mmCIF file of C-alpha atoms in Angstrom:
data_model
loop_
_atom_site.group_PDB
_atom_site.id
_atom_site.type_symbol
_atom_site.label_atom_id
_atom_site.label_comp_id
_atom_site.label_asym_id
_atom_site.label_seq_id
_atom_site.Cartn_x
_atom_site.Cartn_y
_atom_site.Cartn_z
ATOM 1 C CA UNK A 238 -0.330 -22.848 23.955
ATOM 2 C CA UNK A 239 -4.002 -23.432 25.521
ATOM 3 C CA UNK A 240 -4.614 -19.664 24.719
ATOM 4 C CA UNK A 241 -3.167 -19.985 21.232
ATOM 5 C CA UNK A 242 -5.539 -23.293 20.526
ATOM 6 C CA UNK A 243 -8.631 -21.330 21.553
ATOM 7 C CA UNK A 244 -8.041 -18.489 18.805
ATOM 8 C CA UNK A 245 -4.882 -18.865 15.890
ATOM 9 C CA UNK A 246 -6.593 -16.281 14.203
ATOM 10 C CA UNK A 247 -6.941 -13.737 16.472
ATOM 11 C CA UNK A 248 -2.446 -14.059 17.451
ATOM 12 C CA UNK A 249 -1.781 -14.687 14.218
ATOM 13 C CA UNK A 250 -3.475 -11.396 12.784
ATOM 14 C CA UNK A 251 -1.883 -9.658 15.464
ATOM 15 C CA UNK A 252 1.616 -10.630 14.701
ATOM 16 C CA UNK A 253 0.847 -9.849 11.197
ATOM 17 C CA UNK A 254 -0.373 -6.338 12.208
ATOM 18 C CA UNK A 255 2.779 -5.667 14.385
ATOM 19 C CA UNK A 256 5.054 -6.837 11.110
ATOM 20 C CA UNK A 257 3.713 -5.342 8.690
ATOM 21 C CA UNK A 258 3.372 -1.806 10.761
ATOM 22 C CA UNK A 259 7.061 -2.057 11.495
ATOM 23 C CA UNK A 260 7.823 -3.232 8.489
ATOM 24 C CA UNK A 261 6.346 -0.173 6.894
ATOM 25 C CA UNK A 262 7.582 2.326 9.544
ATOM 26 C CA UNK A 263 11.265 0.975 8.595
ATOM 27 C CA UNK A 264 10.441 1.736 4.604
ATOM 28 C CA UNK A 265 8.896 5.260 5.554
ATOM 29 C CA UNK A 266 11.911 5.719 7.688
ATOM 30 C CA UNK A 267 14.529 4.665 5.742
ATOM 31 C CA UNK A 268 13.894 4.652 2.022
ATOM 32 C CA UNK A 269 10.752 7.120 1.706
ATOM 33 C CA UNK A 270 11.331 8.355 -1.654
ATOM 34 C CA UNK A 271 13.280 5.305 -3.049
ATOM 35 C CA UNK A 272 12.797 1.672 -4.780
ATOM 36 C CA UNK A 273 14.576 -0.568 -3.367
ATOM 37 C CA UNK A 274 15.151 -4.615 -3.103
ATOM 38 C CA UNK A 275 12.794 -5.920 -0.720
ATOM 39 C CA UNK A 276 15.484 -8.008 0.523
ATOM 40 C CA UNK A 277 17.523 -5.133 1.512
ATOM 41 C CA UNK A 278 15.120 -3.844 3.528
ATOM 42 C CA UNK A 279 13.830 -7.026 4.701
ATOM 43 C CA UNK A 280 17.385 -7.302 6.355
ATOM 44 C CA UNK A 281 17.554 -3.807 7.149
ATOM 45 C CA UNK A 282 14.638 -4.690 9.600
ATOM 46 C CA UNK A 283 15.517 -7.802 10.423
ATOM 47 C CA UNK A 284 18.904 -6.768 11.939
ATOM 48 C CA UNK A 285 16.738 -5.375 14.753
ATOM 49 C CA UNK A 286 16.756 -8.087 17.852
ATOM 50 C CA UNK A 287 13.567 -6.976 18.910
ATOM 51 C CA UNK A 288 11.585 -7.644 15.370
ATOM 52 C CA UNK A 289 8.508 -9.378 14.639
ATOM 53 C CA UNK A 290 9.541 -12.437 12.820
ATOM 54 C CA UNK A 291 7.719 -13.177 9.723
ATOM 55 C CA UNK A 292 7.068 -16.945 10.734
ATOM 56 C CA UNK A 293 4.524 -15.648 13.235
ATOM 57 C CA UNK A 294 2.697 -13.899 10.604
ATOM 58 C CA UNK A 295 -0.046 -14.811 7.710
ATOM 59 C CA UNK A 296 3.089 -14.493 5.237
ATOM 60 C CA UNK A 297 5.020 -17.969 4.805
ATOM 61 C CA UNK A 298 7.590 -15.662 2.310
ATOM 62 C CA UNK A 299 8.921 -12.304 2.047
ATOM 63 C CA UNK A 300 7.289 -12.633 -2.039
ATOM 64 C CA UNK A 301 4.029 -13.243 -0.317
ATOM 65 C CA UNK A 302 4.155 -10.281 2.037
ATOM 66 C CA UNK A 303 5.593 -7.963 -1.209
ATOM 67 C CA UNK A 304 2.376 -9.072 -3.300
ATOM 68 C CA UNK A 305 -0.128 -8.109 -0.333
ATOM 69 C CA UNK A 306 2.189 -4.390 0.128
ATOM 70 C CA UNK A 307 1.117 -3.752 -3.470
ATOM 71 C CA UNK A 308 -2.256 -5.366 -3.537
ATOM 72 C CA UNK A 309 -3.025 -3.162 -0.870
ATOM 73 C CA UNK A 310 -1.579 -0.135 -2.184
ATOM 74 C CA UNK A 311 0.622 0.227 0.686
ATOM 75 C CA UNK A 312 3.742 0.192 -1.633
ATOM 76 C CA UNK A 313 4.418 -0.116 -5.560
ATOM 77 C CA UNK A 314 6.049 -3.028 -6.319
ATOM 78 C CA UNK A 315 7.746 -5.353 -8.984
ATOM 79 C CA UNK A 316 9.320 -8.158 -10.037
ATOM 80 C CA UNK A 317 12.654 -8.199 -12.170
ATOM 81 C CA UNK A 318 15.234 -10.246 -13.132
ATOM 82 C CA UNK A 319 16.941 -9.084 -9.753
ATOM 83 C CA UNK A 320 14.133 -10.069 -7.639
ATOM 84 C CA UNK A 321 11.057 -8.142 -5.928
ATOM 85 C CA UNK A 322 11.418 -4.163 -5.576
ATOM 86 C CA UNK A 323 9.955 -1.990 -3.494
ATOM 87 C CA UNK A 324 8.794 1.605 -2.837
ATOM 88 C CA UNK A 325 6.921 2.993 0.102
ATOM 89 C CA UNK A 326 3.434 5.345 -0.818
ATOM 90 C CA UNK A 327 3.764 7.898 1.438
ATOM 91 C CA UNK A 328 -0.205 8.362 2.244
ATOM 92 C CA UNK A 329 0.435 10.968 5.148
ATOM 93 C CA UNK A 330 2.407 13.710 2.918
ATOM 94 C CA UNK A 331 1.170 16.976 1.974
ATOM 95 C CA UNK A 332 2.319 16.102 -1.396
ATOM 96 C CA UNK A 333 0.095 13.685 -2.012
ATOM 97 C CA UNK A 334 -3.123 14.845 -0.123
ATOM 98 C CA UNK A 335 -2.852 17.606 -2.478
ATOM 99 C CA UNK A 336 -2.363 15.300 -5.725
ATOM 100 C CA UNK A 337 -5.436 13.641 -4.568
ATOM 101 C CA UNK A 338 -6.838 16.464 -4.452
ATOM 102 C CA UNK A 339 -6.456 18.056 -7.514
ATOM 103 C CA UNK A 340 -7.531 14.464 -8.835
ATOM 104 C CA UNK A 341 -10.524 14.714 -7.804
ATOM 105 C CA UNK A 342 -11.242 18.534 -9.045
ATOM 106 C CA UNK A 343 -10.148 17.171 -12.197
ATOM 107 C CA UNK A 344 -12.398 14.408 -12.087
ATOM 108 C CA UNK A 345 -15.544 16.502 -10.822
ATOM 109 C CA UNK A 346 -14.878 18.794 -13.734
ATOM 110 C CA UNK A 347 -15.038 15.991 -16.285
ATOM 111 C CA UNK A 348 -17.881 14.863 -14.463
ATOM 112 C CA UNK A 349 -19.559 18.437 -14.809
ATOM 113 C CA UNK A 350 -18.424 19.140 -18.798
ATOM 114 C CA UNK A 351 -20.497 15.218 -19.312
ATOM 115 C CA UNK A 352 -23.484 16.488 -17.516
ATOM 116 C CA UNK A 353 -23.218 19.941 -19.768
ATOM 117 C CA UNK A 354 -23.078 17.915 -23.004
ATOM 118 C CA UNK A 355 -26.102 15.753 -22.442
ATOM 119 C CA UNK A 356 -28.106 18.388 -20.941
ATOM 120 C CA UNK A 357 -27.272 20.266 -24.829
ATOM 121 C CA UNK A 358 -27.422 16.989 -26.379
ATOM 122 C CA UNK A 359 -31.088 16.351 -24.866
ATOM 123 C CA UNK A 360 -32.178 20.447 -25.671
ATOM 124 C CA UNK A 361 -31.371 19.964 -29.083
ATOM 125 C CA UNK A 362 -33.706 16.966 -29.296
ATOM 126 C CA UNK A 363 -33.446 13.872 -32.155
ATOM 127 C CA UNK A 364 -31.154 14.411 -34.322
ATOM 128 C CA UNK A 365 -31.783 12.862 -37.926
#
């Protein structure tokens, strides 16, 4: 408790660490390519005796700790008349380090056609 006093913080973020990186190696595990009710997998985890348990984290709900997942980009989420759904961003596939990517050759080529037109528009001179 005396150690806990000194720094709250410090445990508190580290709990919140540990759930949150289980939490998300459960989604990536189990339902990679799927949306599914965050309860579900909330007591999908859960079931294991050795979890983190959310009351030792930043998150007083499981709504809380949804909203941060898709804050943080760590998962799309959304709210329907069923509750909160879920789906994990896989960040480590191939798949998507190559959509990324190509985003950003897209977006560089934009870039460069912009450049090309004001360097015309500027040659040309006033137009009136």
């Amino acid at each position: 408790m005396e150690v806990f006093g000194q720094n709250p913080n410090q445990i508190v973020d580290g709990y919140s660490e540990e759930f949150e990186s289980a939490f998300l190696e459960h989604m990536k595990r189990s339902h990679r390519f799927s949306r599914v009710a965050a309860t579900v997998v909330y007591n999908e985890y859960i079931a294991d005796r050795h979890h983190v348990h959310m009351n030792s984290t930043q998150w007083a709900t499981l709504t809380e700790f949804v909203k941060y997942l898709g804050r943080t980009g760590k998962c799309k989420v959304g709210e329907t008349e069923k509750g909160w759904f879920m789906m994990y961003i896989d960040r480590d596939s191939e798949a998507f380090k190559e959509k990324m990517k190509n985003k950003r050759a897209r977006a560089d080529i934009v870039d460069e056609e912009k450049q090309e037109r004001e360097i015309r528009d500027r040659l040309r001179g006033p137009s009136s």
